[in-house]
């Protein structure tokens, strides 16, 4: 049910900002918006014709990836005066740039379309967005003060257990082994679960980071991810990561390269970094931090599903 996130989204309704739903891919952003929140609006007596939903990664909606076509479509759908509209746009980054004919140096983007529509005051706008060319974190930064971000994680144990039920001890063991990616709830076979996590990690997350950032040393990227997964709760920084990789690979690994790769991983929401609270200023830059992977299933997949720790 994702009640925590749904309630937070409900609290943001009609607040004058463009709502941006962020989070690692496949954690349930689209389901929260297009299913759970839409059901809430309908139950709140919002007319179905006042809810405008577009999945822009769907080939059937490809024409709306032109910002001018999208703008015209939204203007037409929200033309009736006196109504309050709710606009859902999934995978907003599929909307490209369009040159202005009178000045080829100026581009129209989806930010222009949505910011302009928001200013008119009769629409409440919600977007999600993430892929190798533009992860959802970037979407949040581009609205320049007009965006209100809701960050989503995979299922918590409470969300997981509320759905599966049964023995809490048994289900906690499963959860700690395979994690809380929502799709896993539809899988029962252990091999299917492991294959899903492996495919999602390598074919989606790692490829996203590599393609988006022009990563030349994918082997080092993977080594960093393995290292961070094994060192959760330990203090780390780019220098000691680089030293560990240098020893392991028998080649010099640059700490600046490591720092850049770690930042790309953090930007993709795959890893979170926690810094000490009791240091300030320049000391913060020198201090070791702790890195946590977004989901235990991916950590166990990387480490071979061992239960030693």
CSV table of C-alpha atoms in Angstrom, one decimal:
chain,number,residue,atom,x,y,z
A,1,UNK,CA,0.0,0.0,0.0
A,2,UNK,CA,3.0,2.4,0.5
A,3,UNK,CA,0.9,4.3,3.0
A,4,UNK,CA,3.7,6.4,4.3
A,5,UNK,CA,4.6,7.7,0.9
A,6,UNK,CA,1.0,8.0,-0.2
A,7,UNK,CA,0.2,10.2,2.9
A,8,UNK,CA,3.2,12.4,2.2
A,9,UNK,CA,2.1,12.8,-1.4
A,10,UNK,CA,-1.4,13.6,-0.3
A,11,UNK,CA,0.0,16.3,2.1
A,12,UNK,CA,1.7,17.9,-0.9
A,13,UNK,CA,-1.5,18.1,-3.0
A,14,UNK,CA,-2.3,21.5,-4.4
A,15,UNK,CA,0.7,23.1,-2.6
A,16,UNK,CA,1.7,25.3,-5.6
A,17,UNK,CA,4.8,23.2,-6.4
A,18,UNK,CA,5.6,20.6,-9.1
A,19,UNK,CA,5.9,17.3,-7.3
A,20,UNK,CA,9.0,15.3,-8.3
A,21,UNK,CA,9.0,11.6,-7.3
A,22,UNK,CA,12.6,10.3,-7.1
A,23,UNK,CA,14.3,7.1,-6.2
A,24,UNK,CA,16.3,4.2,-7.5
A,25,UNK,CA,14.7,2.6,-10.6
A,26,UNK,CA,12.0,-0.1,-10.1
A,27,UNK,CA,11.3,0.9,-6.5
A,28,UNK,CA,7.7,1.8,-7.2
A,29,UNK,CA,7.5,5.5,-8.2
A,30,UNK,CA,5.1,4.9,-11.1
A,31,UNK,CA,2.9,2.6,-9.1
A,32,UNK,CA,2.6,5.2,-6.3
A,33,UNK,CA,1.6,7.9,-8.7
A,34,UNK,CA,-0.5,6.2,-11.4
A,35,UNK,CA,-2.2,3.6,-9.2
A,36,UNK,CA,-2.3,4.5,-5.5
A,37,UNK,CA,-2.5,8.3,-5.7
A,38,UNK,CA,-4.9,8.2,-8.7
A,39,UNK,CA,-7.2,6.0,-6.7
A,40,UNK,CA,-7.0,8.5,-3.8
A,41,UNK,CA,-8.0,11.4,-6.1
A,42,UNK,CA,-10.9,9.4,-7.6
A,43,UNK,CA,-12.1,8.6,-4.1
A,44,UNK,CA,-11.8,12.3,-3.2
A,45,UNK,CA,-14.4,13.0,-6.0
A,46,UNK,CA,-11.9,14.3,-8.5
A,47,UNK,CA,-13.5,13.7,-11.9
A,48,UNK,CA,-11.6,11.2,-14.1
A,49,UNK,CA,-11.4,13.7,-17.0
A,50,UNK,CA,-9.5,16.1,-14.7
A,51,UNK,CA,-6.7,13.5,-14.2
A,52,UNK,CA,-4.3,13.6,-17.2
A,53,UNK,CA,-1.8,10.8,-17.1
A,54,UNK,CA,1.0,10.2,-19.7
A,55,UNK,CA,3.6,7.5,-19.6
A,56,UNK,CA,6.2,9.0,-21.8
A,57,UNK,CA,8.3,5.9,-22.1
A,58,UNK,CA,5.4,4.2,-23.9
A,59,UNK,CA,5.9,4.2,-27.7
A,60,UNK,CA,2.2,5.0,-28.2
A,61,UNK,CA,2.9,8.4,-26.5
A,62,UNK,CA,6.1,9.1,-28.5
A,63,UNK,CA,4.7,12.2,-30.2
A,64,UNK,CA,4.4,13.9,-26.8
A,65,UNK,CA,8.2,13.8,-26.4
A,66,UNK,CA,8.3,17.0,-28.4
A,67,UNK,CA,7.9,19.7,-25.8
A,68,UNK,CA,5.7,21.9,-28.2
A,69,UNK,CA,3.4,19.0,-28.9
A,70,UNK,CA,3.2,18.1,-25.2
A,71,UNK,CA,2.5,21.8,-24.3
A,72,UNK,CA,-0.3,21.9,-26.9
A,73,UNK,CA,-1.8,18.7,-25.6
A,74,UNK,CA,-1.8,19.8,-22.0
A,75,UNK,CA,-3.3,23.2,-23.0
A,76,UNK,CA,-6.1,21.5,-24.8
A,77,UNK,CA,-6.8,19.0,-22.0
A,78,UNK,CA,-6.9,21.8,-19.4
A,79,UNK,CA,-8.9,24.3,-21.5
A,80,UNK,CA,-12.2,24.2,-19.6
A,81,UNK,CA,-12.3,27.2,-17.2
A,82,UNK,CA,-13.1,26.6,-13.6
A,83,UNK,CA,-11.8,23.1,-13.3
A,84,UNK,CA,-8.8,21.9,-11.2
A,85,UNK,CA,-6.6,19.5,-13.1
A,86,UNK,CA,-4.1,16.9,-12.0
A,87,UNK,CA,-1.3,16.1,-14.4
A,88,UNK,CA,0.9,12.9,-14.1
A,89,UNK,CA,3.9,12.6,-16.4
A,90,UNK,CA,6.0,9.4,-16.0
A,91,UNK,CA,9.6,9.3,-17.3
A,92,UNK,CA,9.6,13.0,-18.0
A,93,UNK,CA,13.2,12.9,-19.3
A,94,UNK,CA,11.9,11.4,-22.6
A,95,UNK,CA,10.8,14.8,-23.6
A,96,UNK,CA,13.6,16.3,-25.7
A,97,UNK,CA,14.7,19.9,-26.5
A,98,UNK,CA,13.2,22.0,-29.3
A,99,UNK,CA,14.9,25.0,-30.9
A,100,UNK,CA,12.9,28.2,-31.1
A,101,UNK,CA,12.6,29.1,-34.8
A,102,UNK,CA,13.0,32.8,-34.2
A,103,UNK,CA,16.2,32.2,-32.2
A,104,UNK,CA,18.0,28.9,-32.9
A,105,UNK,CA,20.3,29.5,-29.8
A,106,UNK,CA,17.3,29.1,-27.5
A,107,UNK,CA,15.7,25.7,-26.7
A,108,UNK,CA,12.2,24.9,-25.3
A,109,UNK,CA,12.4,22.1,-22.7
A,110,UNK,CA,9.9,20.2,-20.6
A,111,UNK,CA,10.9,22.5,-17.7
A,112,UNK,CA,9.6,25.5,-19.7
A,113,UNK,CA,6.4,23.7,-20.5
A,114,UNK,CA,5.7,22.6,-16.9
A,115,UNK,CA,6.8,25.8,-15.2
A,116,UNK,CA,4.6,27.8,-17.6
A,117,UNK,CA,1.6,25.5,-16.9
A,118,UNK,CA,2.2,25.7,-13.1
A,119,UNK,CA,2.2,29.5,-13.2
A,120,UNK,CA,-1.4,29.5,-14.6
A,121,UNK,CA,-2.6,28.1,-11.3
A,122,UNK,CA,-5.2,25.6,-12.4
A,123,UNK,CA,-3.1,22.4,-12.5
A,124,UNK,CA,-1.4,20.3,-9.9
A,125,UNK,CA,1.6,18.6,-11.6
A,126,UNK,CA,3.5,15.4,-10.7
A,127,UNK,CA,6.5,13.9,-12.5
A,128,UNK,CA,8.8,11.0,-12.2
A,129,UNK,CA,12.0,10.5,-14.2
A,130,UNK,CA,15.0,8.3,-14.4
A,131,UNK,CA,17.2,6.7,-17.0
A,132,UNK,CA,20.8,6.6,-18.3
A,133,UNK,CA,20.5,10.1,-19.9
A,134,UNK,CA,18.8,11.8,-17.0
A,135,UNK,CA,18.3,10.3,-13.6
A,136,UNK,CA,15.5,11.5,-11.4
A,137,UNK,CA,17.9,13.4,-9.1
A,138,UNK,CA,18.5,15.8,-12.0
A,139,UNK,CA,14.8,16.4,-12.6
A,140,UNK,CA,14.5,17.6,-9.0
A,141,UNK,CA,17.2,20.3,-9.5
A,142,UNK,CA,16.0,21.8,-12.7
A,143,UNK,CA,12.8,23.4,-11.5
A,144,UNK,CA,14.7,26.0,-9.6
A,145,UNK,CA,12.7,26.4,-6.5
A,146,UNK,CA,9.4,25.3,-8.0
A,147,UNK,CA,9.8,21.6,-7.3
A,148,UNK,CA,8.9,19.6,-4.2
A,149,UNK,CA,10.7,16.3,-4.1
A,150,UNK,CA,9.4,13.0,-2.6
A,151,UNK,CA,12.2,10.4,-2.4
A,152,UNK,CA,11.1,6.8,-2.4
A,153,UNK,CA,13.1,3.7,-1.2
A,154,UNK,CA,12.3,0.0,-1.8
A,155,UNK,CA,9.9,-1.6,0.5
A,156,UNK,CA,10.6,-1.3,4.2
A,157,UNK,CA,10.2,-4.5,6.3
A,158,UNK,CA,6.8,-3.2,7.6
A,159,UNK,CA,5.6,-2.7,4.0
A,160,UNK,CA,6.9,-6.1,3.0
A,161,UNK,CA,5.4,-7.9,5.9
A,162,UNK,CA,2.0,-6.2,5.7
A,163,UNK,CA,1.8,-7.7,2.2
A,164,UNK,CA,3.2,-11.2,2.7
A,165,UNK,CA,2.1,-12.0,6.3
A,166,UNK,CA,3.1,-15.2,8.0
A,167,UNK,CA,5.9,-15.8,10.5
A,168,UNK,CA,7.7,-12.6,11.2
A,169,UNK,CA,11.0,-14.4,11.9
A,170,UNK,CA,10.8,-16.3,8.7
A,171,UNK,CA,9.8,-13.3,6.6
A,172,UNK,CA,12.5,-11.2,8.2
A,173,UNK,CA,15.1,-13.7,7.2
A,174,UNK,CA,13.8,-13.6,3.6
A,175,UNK,CA,13.7,-9.8,3.6
A,176,UNK,CA,17.3,-9.6,4.9
A,177,UNK,CA,18.4,-12.0,2.2
A,178,UNK,CA,16.6,-10.7,-0.9
A,179,UNK,CA,15.6,-7.2,0.1
A,180,UNK,CA,12.5,-5.1,-0.7
A,181,UNK,CA,12.4,-4.5,-4.4
A,182,UNK,CA,8.6,-4.7,-5.1
A,183,UNK,CA,8.8,-7.0,-8.0
A,184,UNK,CA,10.2,-9.7,-5.7
A,185,UNK,CA,6.8,-10.1,-4.1
A,186,UNK,CA,5.6,-11.8,-7.3
A,187,UNK,CA,8.5,-14.3,-7.3
A,188,UNK,CA,8.6,-17.4,-5.2
A,189,UNK,CA,11.5,-19.4,-6.6
A,190,UNK,CA,14.9,-18.5,-5.0
A,191,UNK,CA,16.7,-18.7,-8.3
A,192,UNK,CA,14.2,-16.4,-9.9
A,193,UNK,CA,14.7,-13.9,-7.1
A,194,UNK,CA,18.5,-14.0,-7.5
A,195,UNK,CA,18.3,-13.8,-11.3
A,196,UNK,CA,16.0,-10.7,-11.0
A,197,UNK,CA,18.3,-8.9,-8.6
A,198,UNK,CA,21.4,-9.7,-10.8
A,199,UNK,CA,19.7,-8.6,-14.0
A,200,UNK,CA,18.3,-5.4,-12.4
A,201,UNK,CA,21.7,-4.5,-11.0
A,202,UNK,CA,23.9,-5.2,-14.0
A,203,UNK,CA,21.5,-4.5,-16.9
A,204,UNK,CA,19.8,-1.4,-15.5
A,205,UNK,CA,21.7,0.3,-12.7
A,206,UNK,CA,25.3,-0.2,-13.7
A,207,UNK,CA,24.5,0.4,-17.4
A,208,UNK,CA,22.7,3.6,-16.5
A,209,UNK,CA,25.7,4.9,-14.6
A,210,UNK,CA,28.1,3.9,-17.3
A,211,UNK,CA,26.1,5.4,-20.2
A,212,UNK,CA,25.1,8.6,-18.5
A,213,UNK,CA,28.5,9.5,-17.2
A,214,UNK,CA,30.7,8.1,-20.0
A,215,UNK,CA,32.5,5.7,-17.6
A,216,UNK,CA,35.6,4.3,-19.3
A,217,UNK,CA,36.6,1.9,-16.6
A,218,UNK,CA,33.5,-0.2,-15.9
A,219,UNK,CA,35.7,-2.7,-14.1
A,220,UNK,CA,36.8,-0.1,-11.5
A,221,UNK,CA,33.1,1.0,-11.1
A,222,UNK,CA,32.1,-2.5,-10.3
A,223,UNK,CA,35.1,-3.0,-8.0
A,224,UNK,CA,34.1,0.2,-6.1
A,225,UNK,CA,30.5,-1.1,-5.8
A,226,UNK,CA,31.7,-4.5,-4.5
A,227,UNK,CA,34.1,-2.7,-2.0
A,228,UNK,CA,31.4,-0.4,-0.7
A,229,UNK,CA,28.9,-3.3,-0.3
A,230,UNK,CA,31.4,-5.2,1.7
A,231,UNK,CA,32.4,-2.2,3.9
A,232,UNK,CA,28.9,-1.0,5.0
A,233,UNK,CA,29.1,0.5,8.5
A,234,UNK,CA,32.9,1.0,8.0
A,235,UNK,CA,34.5,4.4,7.6
A,236,UNK,CA,35.7,5.0,4.0
A,237,UNK,CA,36.9,7.7,1.7
A,238,UNK,CA,38.2,7.8,-1.9
A,239,UNK,CA,41.8,7.5,-0.8
A,240,UNK,CA,41.4,4.2,1.2
A,241,UNK,CA,39.1,2.8,-1.5
A,242,UNK,CA,41.8,3.7,-4.2
A,243,UNK,CA,44.5,2.1,-2.0
A,244,UNK,CA,42.4,-1.1,-1.6
A,245,UNK,CA,41.8,-1.3,-5.4
A,246,UNK,CA,45.4,-0.6,-6.2
A,247,UNK,CA,46.5,-3.6,-4.0
A,248,UNK,CA,43.8,-5.8,-5.5
A,249,UNK,CA,44.3,-5.0,-9.2
A,250,UNK,CA,48.1,-4.6,-9.1
A,251,UNK,CA,47.7,-1.2,-10.9
A,252,UNK,CA,47.6,2.3,-9.6
A,253,UNK,CA,44.0,3.5,-9.1
A,254,UNK,CA,43.6,7.3,-8.8
A,255,UNK,CA,41.7,8.5,-5.8
A,256,UNK,CA,40.2,11.4,-7.9
A,257,UNK,CA,38.8,8.8,-10.3
A,258,UNK,CA,37.4,6.8,-7.4
A,259,UNK,CA,35.8,10.0,-5.9
A,260,UNK,CA,34.1,10.8,-9.3
A,261,UNK,CA,32.8,7.2,-9.6
A,262,UNK,CA,31.5,7.2,-6.1
A,263,UNK,CA,29.6,10.4,-6.7
A,264,UNK,CA,28.0,9.0,-9.9
A,265,UNK,CA,26.9,6.0,-7.8
A,266,UNK,CA,25.4,8.3,-5.1
A,267,UNK,CA,23.7,10.4,-7.8
A,268,UNK,CA,22.0,7.3,-9.2
A,269,UNK,CA,20.5,6.6,-5.7
A,270,UNK,CA,22.1,3.2,-5.6
A,271,UNK,CA,24.4,4.2,-2.6
A,272,UNK,CA,23.8,6.7,0.2
A,273,UNK,CA,26.6,8.4,2.0
A,274,UNK,CA,26.4,9.4,5.7
A,275,UNK,CA,28.8,12.0,7.1
A,276,UNK,CA,29.7,12.7,10.7
A,277,UNK,CA,27.4,15.3,12.3
A,278,UNK,CA,30.1,16.8,14.6
A,279,UNK,CA,32.5,18.3,12.1
A,280,UNK,CA,32.2,21.5,10.1
A,281,UNK,CA,33.8,23.3,7.1
A,282,UNK,CA,37.0,22.0,5.7
A,283,UNK,CA,37.2,19.2,8.2
A,284,UNK,CA,34.1,17.7,6.7
A,285,UNK,CA,36.0,17.2,3.4
A,286,UNK,CA,38.7,15.3,5.1
A,287,UNK,CA,36.5,13.1,7.3
A,288,UNK,CA,35.7,9.5,6.5
A,289,UNK,CA,32.1,8.7,5.8
A,290,UNK,CA,29.9,5.6,5.7
A,291,UNK,CA,28.2,4.3,2.6
A,292,UNK,CA,25.0,2.3,2.6
A,293,UNK,CA,23.5,0.4,-0.4
A,294,UNK,CA,19.9,1.1,-1.1
A,295,UNK,CA,18.7,-2.5,-0.6
A,296,UNK,CA,20.0,-5.5,1.2
A,297,UNK,CA,19.2,-7.8,-1.8
A,298,UNK,CA,21.8,-6.1,-3.9
A,299,UNK,CA,24.4,-6.2,-1.2
A,300,UNK,CA,23.8,-10.0,-0.8
A,301,UNK,CA,23.8,-10.5,-4.6
A,302,UNK,CA,27.2,-8.8,-4.8
A,303,UNK,CA,28.7,-10.7,-1.8
A,304,UNK,CA,27.3,-14.1,-2.8
A,305,UNK,CA,24.4,-14.4,-0.4
A,306,UNK,CA,26.7,-15.2,2.5
A,307,UNK,CA,25.3,-14.8,6.0
A,308,UNK,CA,28.5,-14.5,7.9
A,309,UNK,CA,27.8,-10.9,9.0
